Short mmCIF file of N, CA and C in Angstrom, two decimals:
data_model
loop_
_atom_site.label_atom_id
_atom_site.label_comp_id
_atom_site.label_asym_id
_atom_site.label_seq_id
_atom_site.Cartn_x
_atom_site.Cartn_y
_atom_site.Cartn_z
N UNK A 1451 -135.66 138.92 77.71
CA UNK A 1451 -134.38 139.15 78.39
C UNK A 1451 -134.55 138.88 79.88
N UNK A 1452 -135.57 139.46 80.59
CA UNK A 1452 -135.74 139.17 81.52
C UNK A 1452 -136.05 137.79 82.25
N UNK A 1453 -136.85 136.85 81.52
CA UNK A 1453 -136.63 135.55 81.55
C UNK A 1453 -135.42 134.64 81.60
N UNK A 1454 -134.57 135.01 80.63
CA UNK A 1454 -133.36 134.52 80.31
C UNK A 1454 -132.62 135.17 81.45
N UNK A 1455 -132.57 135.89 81.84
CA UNK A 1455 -131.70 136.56 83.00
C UNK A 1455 -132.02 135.64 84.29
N UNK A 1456 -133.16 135.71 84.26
CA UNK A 1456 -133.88 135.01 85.88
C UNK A 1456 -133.85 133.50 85.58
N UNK A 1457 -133.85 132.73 84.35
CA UNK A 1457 -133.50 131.52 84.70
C UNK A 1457 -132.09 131.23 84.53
N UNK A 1458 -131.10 132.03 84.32
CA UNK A 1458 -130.09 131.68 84.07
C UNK A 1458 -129.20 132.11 85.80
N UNK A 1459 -129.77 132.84 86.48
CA UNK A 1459 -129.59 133.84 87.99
C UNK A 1459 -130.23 132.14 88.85
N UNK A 1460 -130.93 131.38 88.44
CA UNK A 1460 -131.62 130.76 89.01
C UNK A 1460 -130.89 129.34 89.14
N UNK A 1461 -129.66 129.09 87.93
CA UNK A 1461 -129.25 128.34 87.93
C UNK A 1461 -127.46 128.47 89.05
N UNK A 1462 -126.94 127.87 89.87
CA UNK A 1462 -125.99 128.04 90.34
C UNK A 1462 -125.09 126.95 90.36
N UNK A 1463 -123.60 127.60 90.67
CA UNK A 1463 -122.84 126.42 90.75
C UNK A 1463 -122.87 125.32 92.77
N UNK A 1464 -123.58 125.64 92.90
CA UNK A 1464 -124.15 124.95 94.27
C UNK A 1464 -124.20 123.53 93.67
N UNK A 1465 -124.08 123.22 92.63
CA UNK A 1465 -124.68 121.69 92.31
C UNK A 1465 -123.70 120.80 92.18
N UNK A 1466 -122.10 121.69 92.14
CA UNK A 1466 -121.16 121.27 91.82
C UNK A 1466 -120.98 120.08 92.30
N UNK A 1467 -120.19 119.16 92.07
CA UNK A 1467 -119.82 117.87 92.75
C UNK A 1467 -118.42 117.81 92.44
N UNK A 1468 -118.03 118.41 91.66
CA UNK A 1468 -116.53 118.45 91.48
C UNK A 1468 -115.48 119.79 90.67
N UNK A 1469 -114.74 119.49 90.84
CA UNK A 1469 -113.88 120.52 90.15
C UNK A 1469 -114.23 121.22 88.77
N UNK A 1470 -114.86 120.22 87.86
CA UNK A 1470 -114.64 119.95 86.32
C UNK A 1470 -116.18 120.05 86.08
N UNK A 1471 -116.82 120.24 87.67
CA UNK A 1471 -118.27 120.54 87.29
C UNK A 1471 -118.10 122.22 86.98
N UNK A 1472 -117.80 122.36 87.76
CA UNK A 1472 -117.26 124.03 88.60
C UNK A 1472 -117.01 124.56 86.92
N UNK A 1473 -115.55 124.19 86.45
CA UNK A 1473 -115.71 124.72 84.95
C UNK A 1473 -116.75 124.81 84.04
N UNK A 1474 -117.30 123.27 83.95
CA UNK A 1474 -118.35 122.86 82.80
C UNK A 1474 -119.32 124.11 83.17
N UNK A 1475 -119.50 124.98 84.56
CA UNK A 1475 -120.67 125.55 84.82
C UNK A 1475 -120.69 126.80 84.27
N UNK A 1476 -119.45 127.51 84.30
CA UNK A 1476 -118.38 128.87 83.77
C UNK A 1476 -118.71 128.70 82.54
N UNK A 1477 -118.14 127.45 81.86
CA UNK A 1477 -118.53 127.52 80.15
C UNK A 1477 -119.88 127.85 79.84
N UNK A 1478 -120.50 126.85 80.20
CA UNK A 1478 -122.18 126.73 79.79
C UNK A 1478 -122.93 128.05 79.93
N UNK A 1479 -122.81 128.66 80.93
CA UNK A 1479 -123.38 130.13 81.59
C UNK A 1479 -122.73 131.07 80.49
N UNK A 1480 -121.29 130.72 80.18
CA UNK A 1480 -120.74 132.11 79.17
C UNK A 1480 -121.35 131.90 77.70
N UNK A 1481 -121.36 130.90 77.42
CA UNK A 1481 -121.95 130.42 76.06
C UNK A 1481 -123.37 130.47 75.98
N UNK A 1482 -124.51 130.65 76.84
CA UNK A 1482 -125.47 130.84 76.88
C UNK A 1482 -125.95 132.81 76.94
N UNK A 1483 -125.17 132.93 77.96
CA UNK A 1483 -125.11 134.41 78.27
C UNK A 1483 -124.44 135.07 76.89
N UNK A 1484 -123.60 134.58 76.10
CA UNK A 1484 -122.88 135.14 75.01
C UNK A 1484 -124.09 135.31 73.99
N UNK A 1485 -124.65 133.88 73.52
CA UNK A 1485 -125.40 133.75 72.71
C UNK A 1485 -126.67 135.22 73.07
N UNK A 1486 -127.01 135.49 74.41
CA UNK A 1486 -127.88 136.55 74.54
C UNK A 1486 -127.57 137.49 74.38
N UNK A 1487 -126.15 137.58 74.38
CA UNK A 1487 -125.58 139.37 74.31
C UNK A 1487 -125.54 139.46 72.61
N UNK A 1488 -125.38 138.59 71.84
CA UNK A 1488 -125.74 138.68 70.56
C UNK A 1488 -126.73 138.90 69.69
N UNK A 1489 -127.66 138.45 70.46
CA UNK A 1489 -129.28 138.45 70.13
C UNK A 1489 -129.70 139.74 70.05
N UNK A 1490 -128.96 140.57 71.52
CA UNK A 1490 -129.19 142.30 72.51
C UNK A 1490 -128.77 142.80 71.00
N UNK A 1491 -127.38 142.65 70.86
CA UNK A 1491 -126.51 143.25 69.64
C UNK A 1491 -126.98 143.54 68.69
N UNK A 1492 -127.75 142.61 68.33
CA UNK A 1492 -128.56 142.26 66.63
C UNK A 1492 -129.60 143.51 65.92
N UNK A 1493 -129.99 144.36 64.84
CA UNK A 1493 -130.34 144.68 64.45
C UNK A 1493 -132.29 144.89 65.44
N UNK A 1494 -132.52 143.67 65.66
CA UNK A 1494 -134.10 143.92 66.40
C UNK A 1494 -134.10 144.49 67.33
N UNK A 1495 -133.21 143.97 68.47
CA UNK A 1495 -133.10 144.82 69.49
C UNK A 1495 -133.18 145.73 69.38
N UNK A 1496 -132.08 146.13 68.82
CA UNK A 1496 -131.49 147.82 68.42
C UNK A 1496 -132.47 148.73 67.71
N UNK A 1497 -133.27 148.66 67.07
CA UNK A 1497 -134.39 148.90 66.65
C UNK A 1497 -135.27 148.93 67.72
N UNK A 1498 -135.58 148.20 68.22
CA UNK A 1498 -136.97 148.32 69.50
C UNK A 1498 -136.09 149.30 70.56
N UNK A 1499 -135.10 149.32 70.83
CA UNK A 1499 -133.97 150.21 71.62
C UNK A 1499 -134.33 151.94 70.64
N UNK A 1500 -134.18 151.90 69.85
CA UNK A 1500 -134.49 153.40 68.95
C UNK A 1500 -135.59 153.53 69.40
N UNK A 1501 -137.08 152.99 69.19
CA UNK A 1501 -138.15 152.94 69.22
C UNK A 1501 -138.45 154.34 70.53
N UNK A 1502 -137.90 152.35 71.33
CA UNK A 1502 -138.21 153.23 72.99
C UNK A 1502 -137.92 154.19 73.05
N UNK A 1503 -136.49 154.78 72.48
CA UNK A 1503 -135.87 155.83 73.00
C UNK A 1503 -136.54 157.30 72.50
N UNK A 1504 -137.55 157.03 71.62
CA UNK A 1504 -138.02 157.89 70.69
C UNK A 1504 -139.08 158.64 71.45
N UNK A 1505 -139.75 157.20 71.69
CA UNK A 1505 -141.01 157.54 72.67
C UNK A 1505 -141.11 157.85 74.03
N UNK A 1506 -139.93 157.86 74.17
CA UNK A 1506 -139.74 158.30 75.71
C UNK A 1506 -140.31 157.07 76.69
N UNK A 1507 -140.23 155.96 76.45
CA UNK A 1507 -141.31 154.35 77.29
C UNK A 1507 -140.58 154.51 78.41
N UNK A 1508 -141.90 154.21 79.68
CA UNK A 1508 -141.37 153.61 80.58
C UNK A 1508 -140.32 152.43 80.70
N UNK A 1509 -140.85 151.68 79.49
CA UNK A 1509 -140.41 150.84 79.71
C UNK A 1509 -138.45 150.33 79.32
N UNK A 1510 -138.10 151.59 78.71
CA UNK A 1510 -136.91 152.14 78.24
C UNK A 1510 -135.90 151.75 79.36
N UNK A 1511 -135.99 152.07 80.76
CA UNK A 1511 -135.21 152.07 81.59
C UNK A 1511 -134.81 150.32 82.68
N UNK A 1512 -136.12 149.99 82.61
CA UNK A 1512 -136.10 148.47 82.67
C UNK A 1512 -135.17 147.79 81.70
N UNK A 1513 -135.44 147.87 80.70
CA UNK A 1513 -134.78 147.03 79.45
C UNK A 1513 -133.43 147.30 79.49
N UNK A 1514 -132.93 148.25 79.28
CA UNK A 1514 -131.90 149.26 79.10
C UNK A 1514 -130.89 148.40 80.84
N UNK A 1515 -131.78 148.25 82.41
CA UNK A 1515 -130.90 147.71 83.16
C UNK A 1515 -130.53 146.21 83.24
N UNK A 1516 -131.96 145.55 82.25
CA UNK A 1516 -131.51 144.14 82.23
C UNK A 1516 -130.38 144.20 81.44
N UNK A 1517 -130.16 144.92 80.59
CA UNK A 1517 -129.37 144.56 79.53
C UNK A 1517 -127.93 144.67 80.06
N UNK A 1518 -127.84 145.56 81.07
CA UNK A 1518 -126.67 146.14 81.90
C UNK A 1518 -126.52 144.92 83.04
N UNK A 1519 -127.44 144.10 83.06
CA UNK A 1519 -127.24 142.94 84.01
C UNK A 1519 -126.71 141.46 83.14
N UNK A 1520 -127.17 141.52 82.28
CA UNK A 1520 -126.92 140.67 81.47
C UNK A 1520 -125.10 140.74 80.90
N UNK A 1521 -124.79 142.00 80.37
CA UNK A 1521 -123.64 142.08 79.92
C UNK A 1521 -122.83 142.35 81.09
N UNK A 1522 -122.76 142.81 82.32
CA UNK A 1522 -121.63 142.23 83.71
C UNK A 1522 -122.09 140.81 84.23
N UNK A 1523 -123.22 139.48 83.71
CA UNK A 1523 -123.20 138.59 84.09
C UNK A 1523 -122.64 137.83 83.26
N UNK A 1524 -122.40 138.31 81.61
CA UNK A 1524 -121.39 137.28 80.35
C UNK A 1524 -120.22 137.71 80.57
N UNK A 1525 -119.62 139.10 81.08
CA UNK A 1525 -118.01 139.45 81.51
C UNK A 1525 -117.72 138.45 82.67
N UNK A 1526 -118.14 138.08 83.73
CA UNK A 1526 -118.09 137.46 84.57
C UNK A 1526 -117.93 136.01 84.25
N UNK A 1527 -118.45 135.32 83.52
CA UNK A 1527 -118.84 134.52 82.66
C UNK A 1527 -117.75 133.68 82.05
N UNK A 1528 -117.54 134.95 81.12
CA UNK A 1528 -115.94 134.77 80.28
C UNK A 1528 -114.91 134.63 81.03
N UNK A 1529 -115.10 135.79 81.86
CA UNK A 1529 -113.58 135.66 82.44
C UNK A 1529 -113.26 134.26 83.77
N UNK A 1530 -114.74 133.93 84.35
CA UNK A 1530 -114.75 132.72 85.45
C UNK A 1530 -114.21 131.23 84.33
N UNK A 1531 -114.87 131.37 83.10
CA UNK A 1531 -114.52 130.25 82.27
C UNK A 1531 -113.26 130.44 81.63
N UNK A 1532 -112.22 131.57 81.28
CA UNK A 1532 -111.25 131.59 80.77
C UNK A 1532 -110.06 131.38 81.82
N UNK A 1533 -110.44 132.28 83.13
CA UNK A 1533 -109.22 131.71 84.28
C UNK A 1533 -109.80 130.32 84.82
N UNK A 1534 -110.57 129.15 84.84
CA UNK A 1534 -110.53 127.98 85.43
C UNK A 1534 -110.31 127.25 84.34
N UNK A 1535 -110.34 127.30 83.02
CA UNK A 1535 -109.84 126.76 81.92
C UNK A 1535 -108.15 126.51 81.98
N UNK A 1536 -107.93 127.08 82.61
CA UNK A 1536 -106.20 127.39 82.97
C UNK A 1536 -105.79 126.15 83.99
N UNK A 1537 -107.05 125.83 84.69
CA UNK A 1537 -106.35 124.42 85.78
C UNK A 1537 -107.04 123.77 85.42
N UNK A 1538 -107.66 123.00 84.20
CA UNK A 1538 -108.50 122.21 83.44
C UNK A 1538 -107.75 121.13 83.62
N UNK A 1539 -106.46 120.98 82.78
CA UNK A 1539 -105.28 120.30 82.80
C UNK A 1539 -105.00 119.34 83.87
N UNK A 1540 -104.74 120.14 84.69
CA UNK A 1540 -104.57 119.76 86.29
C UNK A 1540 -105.67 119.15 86.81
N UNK A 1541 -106.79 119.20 86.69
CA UNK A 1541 -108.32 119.29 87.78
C UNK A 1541 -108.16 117.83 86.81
N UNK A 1542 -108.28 117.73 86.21
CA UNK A 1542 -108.13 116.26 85.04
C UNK A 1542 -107.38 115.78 85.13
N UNK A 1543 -106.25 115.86 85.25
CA UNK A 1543 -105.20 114.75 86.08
C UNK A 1543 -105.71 114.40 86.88
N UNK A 1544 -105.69 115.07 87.80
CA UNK A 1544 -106.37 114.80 89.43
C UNK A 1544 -107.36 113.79 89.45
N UNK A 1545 -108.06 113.90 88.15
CA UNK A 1545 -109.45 113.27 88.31
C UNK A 1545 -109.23 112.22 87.73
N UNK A 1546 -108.71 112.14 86.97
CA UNK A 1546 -108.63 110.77 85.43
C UNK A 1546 -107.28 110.47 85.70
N UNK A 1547 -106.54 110.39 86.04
CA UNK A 1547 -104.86 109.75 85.96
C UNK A 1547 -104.42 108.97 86.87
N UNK A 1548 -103.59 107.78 87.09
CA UNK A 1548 -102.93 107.63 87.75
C UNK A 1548 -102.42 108.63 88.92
N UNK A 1549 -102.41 107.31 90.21
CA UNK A 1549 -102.39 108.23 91.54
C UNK A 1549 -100.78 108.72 91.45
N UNK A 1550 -99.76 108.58 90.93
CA UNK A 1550 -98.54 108.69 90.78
C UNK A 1550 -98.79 110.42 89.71
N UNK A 1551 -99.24 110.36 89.15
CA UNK A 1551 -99.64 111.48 87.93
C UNK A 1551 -100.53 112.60 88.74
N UNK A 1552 -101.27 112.26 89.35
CA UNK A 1552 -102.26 113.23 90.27
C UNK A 1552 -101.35 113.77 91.13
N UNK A 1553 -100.34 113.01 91.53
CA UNK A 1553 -99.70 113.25 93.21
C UNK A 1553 -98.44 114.43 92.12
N UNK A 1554 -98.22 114.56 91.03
CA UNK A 1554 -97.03 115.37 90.20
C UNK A 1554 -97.89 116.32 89.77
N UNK A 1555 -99.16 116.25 89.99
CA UNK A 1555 -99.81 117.85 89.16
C UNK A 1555 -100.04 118.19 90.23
N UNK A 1556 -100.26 117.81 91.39
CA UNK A 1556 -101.12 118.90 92.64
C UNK A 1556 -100.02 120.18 92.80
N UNK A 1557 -98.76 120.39 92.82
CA UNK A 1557 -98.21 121.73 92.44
C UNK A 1557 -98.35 123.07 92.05
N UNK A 1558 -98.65 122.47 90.89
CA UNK A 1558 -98.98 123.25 89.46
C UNK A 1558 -100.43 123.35 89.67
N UNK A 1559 -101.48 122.75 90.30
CA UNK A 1559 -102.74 123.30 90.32
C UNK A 1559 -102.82 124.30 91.29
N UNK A 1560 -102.12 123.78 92.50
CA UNK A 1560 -102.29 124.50 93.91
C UNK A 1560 -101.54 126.11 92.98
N UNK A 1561 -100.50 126.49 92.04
CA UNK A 1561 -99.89 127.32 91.81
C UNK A 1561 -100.98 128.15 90.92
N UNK A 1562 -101.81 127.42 90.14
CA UNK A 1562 -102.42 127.95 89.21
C UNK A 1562 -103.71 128.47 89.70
N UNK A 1563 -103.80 128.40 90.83
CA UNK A 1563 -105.31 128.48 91.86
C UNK A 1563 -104.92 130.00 92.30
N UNK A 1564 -103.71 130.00 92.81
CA UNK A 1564 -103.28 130.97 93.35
C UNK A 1564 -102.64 132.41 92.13
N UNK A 1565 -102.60 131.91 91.01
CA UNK A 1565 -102.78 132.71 89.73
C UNK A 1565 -103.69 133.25 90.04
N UNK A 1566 -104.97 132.34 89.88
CA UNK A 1566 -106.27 132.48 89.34
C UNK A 1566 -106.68 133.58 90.43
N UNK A 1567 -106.51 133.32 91.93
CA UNK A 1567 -106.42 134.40 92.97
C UNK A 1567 -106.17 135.45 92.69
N UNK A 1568 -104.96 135.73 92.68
CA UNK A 1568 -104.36 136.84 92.25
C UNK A 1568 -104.90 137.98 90.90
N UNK A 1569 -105.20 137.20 89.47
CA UNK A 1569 -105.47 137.67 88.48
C UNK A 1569 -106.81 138.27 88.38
N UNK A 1570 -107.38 137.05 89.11
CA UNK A 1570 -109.10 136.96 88.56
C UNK A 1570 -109.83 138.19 89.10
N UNK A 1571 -110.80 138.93 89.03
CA UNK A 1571 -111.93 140.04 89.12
C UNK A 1571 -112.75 139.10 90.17
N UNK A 1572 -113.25 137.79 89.96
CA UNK A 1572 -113.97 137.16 90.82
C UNK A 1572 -113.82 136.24 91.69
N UNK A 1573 -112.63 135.38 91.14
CA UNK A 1573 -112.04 134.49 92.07
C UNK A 1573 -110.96 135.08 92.86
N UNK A 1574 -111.19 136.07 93.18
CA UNK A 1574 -110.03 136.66 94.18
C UNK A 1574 -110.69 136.49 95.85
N UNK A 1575 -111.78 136.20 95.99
CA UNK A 1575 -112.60 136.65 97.39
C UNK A 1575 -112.57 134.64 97.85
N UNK A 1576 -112.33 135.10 99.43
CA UNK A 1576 -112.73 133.71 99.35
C UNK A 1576 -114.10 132.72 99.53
N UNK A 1577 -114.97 133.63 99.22
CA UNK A 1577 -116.77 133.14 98.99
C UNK A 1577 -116.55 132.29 97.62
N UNK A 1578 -115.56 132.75 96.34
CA UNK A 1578 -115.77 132.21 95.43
C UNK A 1578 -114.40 130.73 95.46
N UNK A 1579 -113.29 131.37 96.29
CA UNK A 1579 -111.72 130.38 95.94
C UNK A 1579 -111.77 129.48 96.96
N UNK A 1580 -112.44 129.26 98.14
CA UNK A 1580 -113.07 128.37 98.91
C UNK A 1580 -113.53 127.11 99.04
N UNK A 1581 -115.02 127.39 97.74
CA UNK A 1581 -115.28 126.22 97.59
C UNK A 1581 -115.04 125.60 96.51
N UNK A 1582 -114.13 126.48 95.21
CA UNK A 1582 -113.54 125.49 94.58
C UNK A 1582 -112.27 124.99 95.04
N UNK A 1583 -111.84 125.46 96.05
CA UNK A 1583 -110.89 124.41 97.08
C UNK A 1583 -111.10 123.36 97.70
N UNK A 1584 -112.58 123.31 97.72
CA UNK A 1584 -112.98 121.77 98.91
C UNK A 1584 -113.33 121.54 97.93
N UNK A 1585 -113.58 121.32 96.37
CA UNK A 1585 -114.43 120.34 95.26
C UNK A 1585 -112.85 119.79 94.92
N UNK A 1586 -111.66 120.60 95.45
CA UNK A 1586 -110.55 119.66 94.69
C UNK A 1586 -109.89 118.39 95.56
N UNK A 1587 -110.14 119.13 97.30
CA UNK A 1587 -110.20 118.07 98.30
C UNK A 1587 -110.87 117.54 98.41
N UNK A 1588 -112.36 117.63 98.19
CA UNK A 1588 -113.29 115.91 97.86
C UNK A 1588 -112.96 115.25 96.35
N UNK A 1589 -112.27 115.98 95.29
CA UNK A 1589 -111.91 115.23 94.12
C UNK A 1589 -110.56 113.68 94.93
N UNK A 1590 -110.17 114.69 95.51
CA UNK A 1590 -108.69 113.66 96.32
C UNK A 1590 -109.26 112.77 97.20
N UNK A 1591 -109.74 112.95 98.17
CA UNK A 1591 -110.51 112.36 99.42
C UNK A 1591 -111.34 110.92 97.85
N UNK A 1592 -112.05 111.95 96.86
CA UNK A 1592 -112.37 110.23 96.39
C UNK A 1592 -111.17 109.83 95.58
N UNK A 1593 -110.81 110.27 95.09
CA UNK A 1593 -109.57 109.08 94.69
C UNK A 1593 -109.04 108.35 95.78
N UNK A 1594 -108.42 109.01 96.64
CA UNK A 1594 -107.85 108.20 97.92
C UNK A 1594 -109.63 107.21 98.26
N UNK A 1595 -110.37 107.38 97.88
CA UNK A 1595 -111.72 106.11 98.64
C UNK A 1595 -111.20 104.75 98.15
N UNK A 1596 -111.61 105.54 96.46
CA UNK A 1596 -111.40 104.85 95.55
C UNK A 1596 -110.13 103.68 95.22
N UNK A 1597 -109.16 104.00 95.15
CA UNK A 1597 -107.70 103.73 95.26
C UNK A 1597 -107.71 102.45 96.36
N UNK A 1598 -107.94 102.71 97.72
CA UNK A 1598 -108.15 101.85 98.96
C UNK A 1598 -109.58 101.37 99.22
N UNK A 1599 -110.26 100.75 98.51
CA UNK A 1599 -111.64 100.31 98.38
C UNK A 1599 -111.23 99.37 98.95
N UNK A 1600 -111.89 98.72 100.01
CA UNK A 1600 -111.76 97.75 100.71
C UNK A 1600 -112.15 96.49 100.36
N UNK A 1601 -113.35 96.80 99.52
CA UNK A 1601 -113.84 95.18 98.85
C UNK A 1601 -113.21 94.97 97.57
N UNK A 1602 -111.79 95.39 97.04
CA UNK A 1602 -110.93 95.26 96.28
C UNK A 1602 -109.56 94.70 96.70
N UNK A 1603 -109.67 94.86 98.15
CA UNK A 1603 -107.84 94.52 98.87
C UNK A 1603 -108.12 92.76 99.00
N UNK A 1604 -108.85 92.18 98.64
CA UNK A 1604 -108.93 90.86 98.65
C UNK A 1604 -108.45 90.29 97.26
N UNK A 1605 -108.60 90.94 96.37
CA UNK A 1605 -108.18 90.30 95.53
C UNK A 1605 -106.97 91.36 94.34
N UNK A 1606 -106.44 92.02 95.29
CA UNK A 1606 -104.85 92.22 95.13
C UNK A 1606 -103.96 91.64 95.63
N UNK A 1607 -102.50 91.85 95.56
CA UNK A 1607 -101.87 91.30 96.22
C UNK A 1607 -101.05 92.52 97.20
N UNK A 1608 -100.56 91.74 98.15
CA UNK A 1608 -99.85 92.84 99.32
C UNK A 1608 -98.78 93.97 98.87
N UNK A 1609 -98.48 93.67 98.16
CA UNK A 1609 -97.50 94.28 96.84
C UNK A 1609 -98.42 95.54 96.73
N UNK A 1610 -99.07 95.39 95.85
CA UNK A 1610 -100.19 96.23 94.86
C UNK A 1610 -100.94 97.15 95.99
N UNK A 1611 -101.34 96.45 97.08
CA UNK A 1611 -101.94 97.60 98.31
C UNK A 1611 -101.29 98.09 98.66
N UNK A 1612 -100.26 97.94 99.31
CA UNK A 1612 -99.16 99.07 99.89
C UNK A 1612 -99.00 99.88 98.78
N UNK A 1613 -98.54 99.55 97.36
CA UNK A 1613 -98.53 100.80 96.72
C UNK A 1613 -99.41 101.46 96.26
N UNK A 1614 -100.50 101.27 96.39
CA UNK A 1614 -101.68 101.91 96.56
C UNK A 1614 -102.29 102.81 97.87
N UNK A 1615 -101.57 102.63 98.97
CA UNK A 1615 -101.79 102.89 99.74
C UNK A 1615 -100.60 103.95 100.05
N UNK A 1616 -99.37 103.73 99.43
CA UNK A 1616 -98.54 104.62 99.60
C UNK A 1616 -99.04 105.93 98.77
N UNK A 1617 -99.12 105.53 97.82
CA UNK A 1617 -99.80 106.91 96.74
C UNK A 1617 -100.62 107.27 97.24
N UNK A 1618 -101.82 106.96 97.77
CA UNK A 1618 -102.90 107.65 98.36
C UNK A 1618 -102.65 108.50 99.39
N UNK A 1619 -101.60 108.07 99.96
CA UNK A 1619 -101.17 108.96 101.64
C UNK A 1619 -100.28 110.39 101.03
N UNK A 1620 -99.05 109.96 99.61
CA UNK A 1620 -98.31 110.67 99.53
C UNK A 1620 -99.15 111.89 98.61
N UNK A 1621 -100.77 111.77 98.20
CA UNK A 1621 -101.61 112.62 97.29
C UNK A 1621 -102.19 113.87 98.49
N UNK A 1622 -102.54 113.37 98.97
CA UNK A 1622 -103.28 113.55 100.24
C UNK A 1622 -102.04 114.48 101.33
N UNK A 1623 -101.21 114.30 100.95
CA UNK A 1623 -99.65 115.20 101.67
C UNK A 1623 -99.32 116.12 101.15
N UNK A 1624 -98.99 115.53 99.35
CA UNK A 1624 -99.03 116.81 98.73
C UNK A 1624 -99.93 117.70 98.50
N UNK A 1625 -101.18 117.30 98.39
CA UNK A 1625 -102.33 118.40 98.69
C UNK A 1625 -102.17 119.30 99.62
N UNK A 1626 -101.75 118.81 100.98
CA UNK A 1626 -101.72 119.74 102.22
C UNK A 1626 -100.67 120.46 102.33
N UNK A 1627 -99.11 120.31 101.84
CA UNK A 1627 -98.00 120.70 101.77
C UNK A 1627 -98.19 122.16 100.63
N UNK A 1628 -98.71 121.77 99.89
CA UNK A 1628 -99.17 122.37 98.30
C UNK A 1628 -99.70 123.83 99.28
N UNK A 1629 -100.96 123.07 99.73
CA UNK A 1629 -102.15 123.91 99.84
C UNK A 1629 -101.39 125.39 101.46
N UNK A 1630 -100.75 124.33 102.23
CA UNK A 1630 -99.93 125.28 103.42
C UNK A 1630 -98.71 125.95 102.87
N UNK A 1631 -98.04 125.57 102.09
CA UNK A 1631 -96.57 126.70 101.46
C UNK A 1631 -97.39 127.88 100.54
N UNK A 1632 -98.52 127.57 99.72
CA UNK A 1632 -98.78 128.93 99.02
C UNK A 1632 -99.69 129.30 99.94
N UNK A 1633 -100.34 129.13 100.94
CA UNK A 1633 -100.79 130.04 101.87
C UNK A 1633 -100.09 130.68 102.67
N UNK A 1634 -99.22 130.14 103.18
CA UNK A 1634 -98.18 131.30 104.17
C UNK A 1634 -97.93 131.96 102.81
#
């Protein structure tokens, strides 16, 4: 348990690179952490748990707090992967869609962020709602790269850049419009 605790404490979402990492990290951690709280659950445990308790073990009280670390690090877990599952939708537009389609969900994400604020046990502080705010403004910042790639405007036509260039400005607006009306 203690292993599993310390390499799983060891792993962070610092690695993120994007929005949809940020989730994938919530899932993986709850589904790993789940799978251990099941293992805790299981008949062996519970048995070596009698044991200790019989014998009075030092070692009773150690075990007994990993286990108390373990089960507020899979609540955490669940609930970080069940409220960002909620702007999955959105964070995937953003990422995979048309700049016309990205620029109609930023709304509804910026709204669902501010759910997630409001609702969440952990994403309420802004140590945690912060920096999945700048993984959604570098998700935009690269689409807008992307979108206006410069060694691509040669072989569009003037047509096709401007509207490419219009979408990119009007993504990049609604982000900030989005992001300044639910903050006041």
């Amino acid at each position: 348990i203690h292993d599993a605790v310390e390499a799983e404490l060891e792993t962070n979402q610092q690695t993120c690179n994007g929005p949809m990492d940020e989730v994938d990290f919530w899932r993986k951690r709850h589904i790993i952490l789940s799978d251990l709280m099941e293992q805790i659950k299981g008949e062996h445990v519970s048995a070596v748990l009698q044991v200790l308790r019989g014998s009075q073990s030092f070692v009773l009280s150690k075990l007994e707090e990993r286990i108390r670390i373990v089960t507020k690090l899979e609540v955490e877990a669940s609930d970080n992967a069940n409220f960002l599952g909620t702007l999955e939708r959105h964070i995937r537009t953003v990422q995979d869609s048309p700049l016309p389609a990205a620029i109609d969900s930023i709304p509804s994400l910026v709204d669902g962020m501010k759910m997630v604020w409001i609702v969440s046990r952990h994403y309420n502080r802004d140590e945690r709602m912060v920096p999945l705010m700048q993984l959604v403004a570098k998700q935009i910042e690269s689409r807008v790269y992307t979108a206006i790639d410069l060694k691509l405007l040669n072989e569009n036509t003037i047509d096709t850049i401007l509207n490419k260039a219009k979408n990119s400005k009007a993504l990049v607006e609604v982000w900030k419009s989005s992001y300044t009306n639910t903050r006041s």
